[in-house]
């Protein structure tokens, strides 16, 4: 079971890195990013049945890591280093998300991410 989760997380991280690299070719302002995260949070709050507290924590967590990823993408470093740093940040974000959600919510969240990545 743990091996399956690690495989799913690795796939999710790789897809997220690819998505972020494509979608953030131009710099976004923190306001644009926060607006985007709020919209995603509202949708997820409904689908996962998040409490207000969970939604706020999820939003804060997502903004925090999205800003960090944006900074990495803007660095003038080799692509391999960027990918590594982003993978580390994504792993941290997913671990922090796991601490916000209940087990059933987290399982559903992983399933939703996996489905979303399959549709790309």
Short mmCIF file of N, CA and C in Angstrom, two decimals:
data_model
loop_
_atom_site.label_atom_id
_atom_site.label_comp_id
_atom_site.label_asym_id
_atom_site.label_seq_id
_atom_site.Cartn_x
_atom_site.Cartn_y
_atom_site.Cartn_z
N UNK A 1 0.83 -1.20 0.00
CA UNK A 1 0.00 0.00 0.00
C UNK A 1 0.87 1.26 0.00
N UNK A 2 1.90 1.28 0.85
CA UNK A 2 2.79 2.44 0.93
C UNK A 2 3.53 2.63 -0.39
N UNK A 3 3.93 1.52 -1.00
CA UNK A 3 4.64 1.60 -2.27
C UNK A 3 3.73 2.20 -3.34
N UNK A 4 2.46 1.84 -3.33
CA UNK A 4 1.50 2.37 -4.29
C UNK A 4 1.34 3.87 -4.12
N UNK A 5 1.26 4.31 -2.86
CA UNK A 5 1.12 5.74 -2.58
C UNK A 5 2.35 6.49 -3.05
N UNK A 6 3.54 5.94 -2.81
CA UNK A 6 4.77 6.59 -3.25
C UNK A 6 4.83 6.70 -4.78
N UNK A 7 4.38 5.67 -5.46
CA UNK A 7 4.36 5.70 -6.93
C UNK A 7 3.40 6.78 -7.41
N UNK A 8 2.21 6.83 -6.81
CA UNK A 8 1.22 7.85 -7.19
C UNK A 8 1.78 9.25 -6.93
N UNK A 9 2.40 9.44 -5.77
CA UNK A 9 2.96 10.75 -5.45
C UNK A 9 4.06 11.14 -6.42
N UNK A 10 4.90 10.19 -6.81
CA UNK A 10 5.95 10.47 -7.77
C UNK A 10 5.37 10.90 -9.11
N UNK A 11 4.34 10.21 -9.56
CA UNK A 11 3.68 10.56 -10.82
C UNK A 11 3.05 11.95 -10.71
N UNK A 12 2.38 12.20 -9.59
CA UNK A 12 1.75 13.51 -9.39
C UNK A 12 2.77 14.63 -9.39
N UNK A 13 3.88 14.40 -8.73
CA UNK A 13 4.93 15.42 -8.67
C UNK A 13 5.49 15.69 -10.05
N UNK A 14 5.79 14.63 -10.79
CA UNK A 14 6.33 14.82 -12.14
C UNK A 14 5.36 15.58 -13.03
N UNK A 15 4.09 15.24 -12.94
CA UNK A 15 3.09 15.94 -13.75
C UNK A 15 2.90 17.38 -13.31
N UNK A 16 2.96 17.62 -12.02
CA UNK A 16 2.82 18.97 -11.51
C UNK A 16 3.99 19.83 -11.95
N UNK A 17 5.19 19.26 -11.90
CA UNK A 17 6.38 19.99 -12.35
C UNK A 17 6.24 20.36 -13.81
N UNK A 18 5.82 19.40 -14.62
CA UNK A 18 5.65 19.68 -16.05
C UNK A 18 4.58 20.74 -16.27
N UNK A 19 3.48 20.65 -15.55
CA UNK A 19 2.40 21.63 -15.68
C UNK A 19 2.86 23.01 -15.26
N UNK A 20 3.55 23.07 -14.11
CA UNK A 20 4.03 24.37 -13.63
C UNK A 20 5.05 24.99 -14.58
N UNK A 21 5.91 24.18 -15.12
CA UNK A 21 6.91 24.70 -16.05
C UNK A 21 6.24 25.27 -17.30
N UNK A 22 5.17 24.64 -17.75
CA UNK A 22 4.47 25.12 -18.93
C UNK A 22 3.63 26.35 -18.62
N UNK A 23 2.95 26.34 -17.49
CA UNK A 23 2.00 27.41 -17.20
C UNK A 23 2.64 28.65 -16.61
N UNK A 24 3.88 28.57 -16.19
CA UNK A 24 4.51 29.71 -15.56
C UNK A 24 5.70 30.19 -16.38
N UNK A 25 5.55 30.19 -17.68
CA UNK A 25 6.62 30.70 -18.50
C UNK A 25 6.72 32.22 -18.37
N UNK A 26 5.61 32.84 -18.04
CA UNK A 26 5.64 34.26 -17.74
C UNK A 26 5.41 34.42 -16.25
N UNK A 27 6.00 35.45 -15.70
CA UNK A 27 5.86 35.67 -14.26
C UNK A 27 4.43 36.03 -13.91
N UNK A 28 3.95 35.42 -12.85
CA UNK A 28 2.64 35.77 -12.32
C UNK A 28 2.86 36.62 -11.09
N UNK A 29 1.97 37.53 -10.87
CA UNK A 29 2.06 38.29 -9.63
C UNK A 29 1.50 37.42 -8.51
N UNK A 30 1.86 37.74 -7.31
CA UNK A 30 1.36 36.96 -6.19
C UNK A 30 -0.16 37.10 -6.08
N UNK A 31 -0.69 38.25 -6.50
CA UNK A 31 -2.15 38.43 -6.47
C UNK A 31 -2.83 37.49 -7.46
N UNK A 32 -2.25 37.34 -8.64
CA UNK A 32 -2.82 36.42 -9.64
C UNK A 32 -2.77 34.99 -9.13
N UNK A 33 -1.66 34.64 -8.54
CA UNK A 33 -1.49 33.29 -8.02
C UNK A 33 -2.48 33.04 -6.90
N UNK A 34 -2.64 33.99 -5.99
CA UNK A 34 -3.56 33.83 -4.87
C UNK A 34 -5.00 33.70 -5.36
N UNK A 35 -5.36 34.46 -6.39
CA UNK A 35 -6.71 34.37 -6.96
C UNK A 35 -6.94 32.98 -7.55
N UNK A 36 -5.95 32.49 -8.27
CA UNK A 36 -6.04 31.15 -8.88
C UNK A 36 -6.18 30.08 -7.79
N UNK A 37 -5.40 30.19 -6.74
CA UNK A 37 -5.44 29.22 -5.65
C UNK A 37 -6.79 29.28 -4.94
N UNK A 38 -7.33 30.48 -4.73
CA UNK A 38 -8.64 30.61 -4.09
C UNK A 38 -9.72 29.89 -4.89
N UNK A 39 -9.67 30.05 -6.22
CA UNK A 39 -10.65 29.38 -7.07
C UNK A 39 -10.51 27.87 -6.96
N UNK A 40 -9.28 27.38 -6.98
CA UNK A 40 -9.05 25.94 -6.85
C UNK A 40 -9.53 25.45 -5.48
N UNK A 41 -9.27 26.22 -4.45
CA UNK A 41 -9.67 25.85 -3.10
C UNK A 41 -11.18 25.76 -2.97
N UNK A 42 -11.88 26.73 -3.55
CA UNK A 42 -13.35 26.71 -3.51
C UNK A 42 -13.89 25.44 -4.15
N UNK A 43 -13.32 25.09 -5.29
CA UNK A 43 -13.77 23.87 -5.99
C UNK A 43 -13.46 22.63 -5.14
N UNK A 44 -12.24 22.55 -4.63
CA UNK A 44 -11.86 21.40 -3.83
C UNK A 44 -12.64 21.33 -2.52
N UNK A 45 -12.90 22.48 -1.92
CA UNK A 45 -13.66 22.51 -0.66
C UNK A 45 -15.01 21.84 -0.86
N UNK A 46 -15.62 22.12 -1.98
CA UNK A 46 -16.91 21.53 -2.29
C UNK A 46 -16.79 20.03 -2.55
N UNK A 47 -15.82 19.66 -3.37
CA UNK A 47 -15.67 18.26 -3.75
C UNK A 47 -15.19 17.37 -2.61
N UNK A 48 -14.35 17.93 -1.73
CA UNK A 48 -13.80 17.13 -0.63
C UNK A 48 -14.57 17.31 0.68
N UNK A 49 -15.50 18.24 0.70
CA UNK A 49 -16.25 18.51 1.92
C UNK A 49 -15.39 19.11 3.01
N UNK A 50 -14.55 20.09 2.63
CA UNK A 50 -13.66 20.70 3.60
C UNK A 50 -14.42 21.63 4.55
N UNK A 51 -13.96 21.66 5.78
CA UNK A 51 -14.48 22.65 6.73
C UNK A 51 -13.87 23.99 6.36
N UNK A 52 -14.40 25.07 6.92
CA UNK A 52 -13.82 26.39 6.66
C UNK A 52 -12.36 26.44 7.09
N UNK A 53 -12.08 25.86 8.24
CA UNK A 53 -10.70 25.85 8.75
C UNK A 53 -9.78 25.08 7.79
N UNK A 54 -10.22 23.92 7.33
CA UNK A 54 -9.41 23.14 6.39
C UNK A 54 -9.19 23.92 5.10
N UNK A 55 -10.23 24.55 4.59
CA UNK A 55 -10.12 25.30 3.34
C UNK A 55 -9.10 26.43 3.47
N UNK A 56 -9.14 27.14 4.60
CA UNK A 56 -8.18 28.22 4.82
C UNK A 56 -6.76 27.69 4.91
N UNK A 57 -6.58 26.59 5.64
CA UNK A 57 -5.25 25.99 5.78
C UNK A 57 -4.75 25.46 4.43
N UNK A 58 -5.64 24.83 3.66
CA UNK A 58 -5.29 24.31 2.35
C UNK A 58 -4.86 25.46 1.43
N UNK A 59 -5.63 26.54 1.45
CA UNK A 59 -5.32 27.70 0.61
C UNK A 59 -3.97 28.30 0.99
N UNK A 60 -3.76 28.50 2.28
CA UNK A 60 -2.48 29.05 2.76
C UNK A 60 -1.31 28.16 2.34
N UNK A 61 -1.48 26.86 2.52
CA UNK A 61 -0.44 25.90 2.16
C UNK A 61 -0.14 25.94 0.66
N UNK A 62 -1.18 25.95 -0.14
CA UNK A 62 -1.00 25.94 -1.59
C UNK A 62 -0.33 27.23 -2.07
N UNK A 63 -0.75 28.36 -1.53
CA UNK A 63 -0.12 29.64 -1.90
C UNK A 63 1.36 29.63 -1.52
N UNK A 64 1.64 29.19 -0.31
CA UNK A 64 3.02 29.15 0.18
C UNK A 64 3.93 28.37 -0.78
N UNK A 65 3.51 27.17 -1.14
CA UNK A 65 4.35 26.35 -2.00
C UNK A 65 4.33 26.81 -3.46
N UNK A 66 3.24 27.37 -3.91
CA UNK A 66 3.19 27.89 -5.28
C UNK A 66 4.14 29.06 -5.45
N UNK A 67 4.21 29.92 -4.45
CA UNK A 67 5.15 31.04 -4.51
C UNK A 67 6.60 30.55 -4.51
N UNK A 68 6.87 29.54 -3.70
CA UNK A 68 8.22 28.97 -3.66
C UNK A 68 8.57 28.35 -5.01
N UNK A 69 7.63 27.65 -5.61
CA UNK A 69 7.87 27.03 -6.92
C UNK A 69 8.09 28.11 -7.98
N UNK A 70 7.30 29.18 -7.94
CA UNK A 70 7.49 30.29 -8.87
C UNK A 70 8.91 30.85 -8.76
N UNK A 71 9.38 31.02 -7.53
CA UNK A 71 10.74 31.56 -7.34
C UNK A 71 11.79 30.62 -7.93
N UNK A 72 11.59 29.32 -7.76
CA UNK A 72 12.54 28.35 -8.33
C UNK A 72 12.52 28.44 -9.86
N UNK A 73 11.33 28.54 -10.43
CA UNK A 73 11.22 28.61 -11.89
C UNK A 73 11.87 29.86 -12.46
N UNK A 74 11.92 30.91 -11.69
CA UNK A 74 12.52 32.16 -12.17
C UNK A 74 14.03 32.19 -11.99
N UNK A 75 14.58 31.23 -11.25
CA UNK A 75 16.02 31.20 -11.03
C UNK A 75 16.76 30.87 -12.32
N UNK A 76 17.94 31.40 -12.42
CA UNK A 76 18.79 31.11 -13.58
C UNK A 76 19.74 29.96 -13.20
N UNK A 77 19.15 28.77 -13.14
CA UNK A 77 19.92 27.57 -12.80
C UNK A 77 19.57 26.48 -13.82
N UNK A 78 20.39 25.45 -13.92
CA UNK A 78 20.09 24.37 -14.87
C UNK A 78 18.71 23.74 -14.61
N UNK A 79 18.09 23.30 -15.68
CA UNK A 79 16.75 22.71 -15.62
C UNK A 79 16.71 21.53 -14.64
N UNK A 80 17.76 20.74 -14.63
CA UNK A 80 17.82 19.58 -13.74
C UNK A 80 17.72 20.02 -12.28
N UNK A 81 18.40 21.11 -11.92
CA UNK A 81 18.34 21.63 -10.55
C UNK A 81 16.95 22.16 -10.23
N UNK A 82 16.34 22.85 -11.20
CA UNK A 82 14.98 23.35 -11.00
C UNK A 82 14.02 22.20 -10.74
N UNK A 83 14.12 21.17 -11.56
CA UNK A 83 13.23 20.02 -11.42
C UNK A 83 13.41 19.38 -10.05
N UNK A 84 14.64 19.23 -9.62
CA UNK A 84 14.89 18.64 -8.30
C UNK A 84 14.28 19.48 -7.20
N UNK A 85 14.52 20.79 -7.23
CA UNK A 85 14.01 21.69 -6.19
C UNK A 85 12.48 21.70 -6.18
N UNK A 86 11.88 21.68 -7.36
CA UNK A 86 10.42 21.67 -7.44
C UNK A 86 9.86 20.36 -6.92
N UNK A 87 10.51 19.26 -7.24
CA UNK A 87 10.06 17.96 -6.72
C UNK A 87 10.08 17.95 -5.19
N UNK A 88 11.13 18.50 -4.61
CA UNK A 88 11.23 18.57 -3.15
C UNK A 88 10.08 19.41 -2.59
N UNK A 89 9.83 20.57 -3.20
CA UNK A 89 8.74 21.43 -2.74
C UNK A 89 7.38 20.75 -2.88
N UNK A 90 7.18 20.03 -3.98
CA UNK A 90 5.90 19.33 -4.18
C UNK A 90 5.71 18.23 -3.14
N UNK A 91 6.77 17.52 -2.82
CA UNK A 91 6.68 16.49 -1.79
C UNK A 91 6.30 17.12 -0.46
N UNK A 92 6.92 18.27 -0.15
CA UNK A 92 6.61 18.97 1.10
C UNK A 92 5.16 19.45 1.10
N UNK A 93 4.70 19.97 -0.03
CA UNK A 93 3.33 20.46 -0.15
C UNK A 93 2.33 19.32 0.07
N UNK A 94 2.61 18.18 -0.55
CA UNK A 94 1.70 17.03 -0.42
C UNK A 94 1.68 16.53 1.02
N UNK A 95 2.85 16.49 1.68
CA UNK A 95 2.89 16.08 3.09
C UNK A 95 2.10 17.05 3.96
N UNK A 96 2.25 18.34 3.69
CA UNK A 96 1.51 19.34 4.46
C UNK A 96 0.01 19.21 4.20
N UNK A 97 -0.37 18.92 2.97
CA UNK A 97 -1.79 18.73 2.62
C UNK A 97 -2.35 17.52 3.36
N UNK A 98 -1.56 16.47 3.45
CA UNK A 98 -1.99 15.27 4.16
C UNK A 98 -2.31 15.60 5.62
N UNK A 99 -1.58 16.56 6.19
CA UNK A 99 -1.81 16.93 7.58
C UNK A 99 -3.04 17.81 7.76
N UNK A 100 -3.56 18.37 6.68
CA UNK A 100 -4.74 19.23 6.74
C UNK A 100 -6.02 18.42 6.57
N UNK A 101 -5.97 17.43 5.69
CA UNK A 101 -7.16 16.65 5.34
C UNK A 101 -7.31 15.41 6.22
N UNK A 102 -8.53 14.93 6.31
CA UNK A 102 -8.76 13.64 6.97
C UNK A 102 -8.27 12.55 6.01
N UNK A 103 -8.15 11.34 6.50
CA UNK A 103 -7.68 10.23 5.65
C UNK A 103 -8.59 10.03 4.44
N UNK A 104 -9.92 9.97 4.62
CA UNK A 104 -10.79 9.81 3.44
C UNK A 104 -10.69 10.99 2.46
N UNK A 105 -10.57 12.20 2.99
CA UNK A 105 -10.42 13.37 2.12
C UNK A 105 -9.10 13.30 1.36
N UNK A 106 -8.05 12.92 2.05
CA UNK A 106 -6.73 12.83 1.41
C UNK A 106 -6.72 11.76 0.32
N UNK A 107 -7.32 10.62 0.60
CA UNK A 107 -7.39 9.56 -0.41
C UNK A 107 -8.15 10.04 -1.64
N UNK A 108 -9.26 10.74 -1.42
CA UNK A 108 -10.03 11.28 -2.53
C UNK A 108 -9.24 12.34 -3.28
N UNK A 109 -8.51 13.17 -2.55
CA UNK A 109 -7.67 14.21 -3.16
C UNK A 109 -6.62 13.58 -4.08
N UNK A 110 -5.95 12.54 -3.61
CA UNK A 110 -4.96 11.85 -4.45
C UNK A 110 -5.62 11.25 -5.69
N UNK A 111 -6.80 10.69 -5.51
CA UNK A 111 -7.53 10.11 -6.63
C UNK A 111 -7.89 11.19 -7.65
N UNK A 112 -8.34 12.35 -7.15
CA UNK A 112 -8.68 13.46 -8.04
C UNK A 112 -7.45 13.95 -8.80
N UNK A 113 -6.32 14.07 -8.12
CA UNK A 113 -5.09 14.50 -8.78
C UNK A 113 -4.68 13.50 -9.84
N UNK A 114 -4.80 12.23 -9.51
CA UNK A 114 -4.43 11.19 -10.45
C UNK A 114 -5.32 11.23 -11.70
N UNK A 115 -6.61 11.42 -11.49
CA UNK A 115 -7.57 11.51 -12.60
C UNK A 115 -7.28 12.74 -13.44
N UNK A 116 -6.98 13.86 -12.78
CA UNK A 116 -6.68 15.11 -13.48
C UNK A 116 -5.44 14.94 -14.36
N UNK A 117 -4.41 14.28 -13.81
CA UNK A 117 -3.18 14.05 -14.57
C UNK A 117 -3.40 13.09 -15.74
N UNK A 118 -4.29 12.12 -15.56
CA UNK A 118 -4.60 11.18 -16.63
C UNK A 118 -5.31 11.87 -17.80
N UNK A 119 -6.05 12.94 -17.51
CA UNK A 119 -6.79 13.66 -18.54
C UNK A 119 -5.95 14.67 -19.29
N UNK A 120 -4.71 14.87 -18.90
CA UNK A 120 -3.84 15.85 -19.60
C UNK A 120 -3.36 15.30 -20.90
#
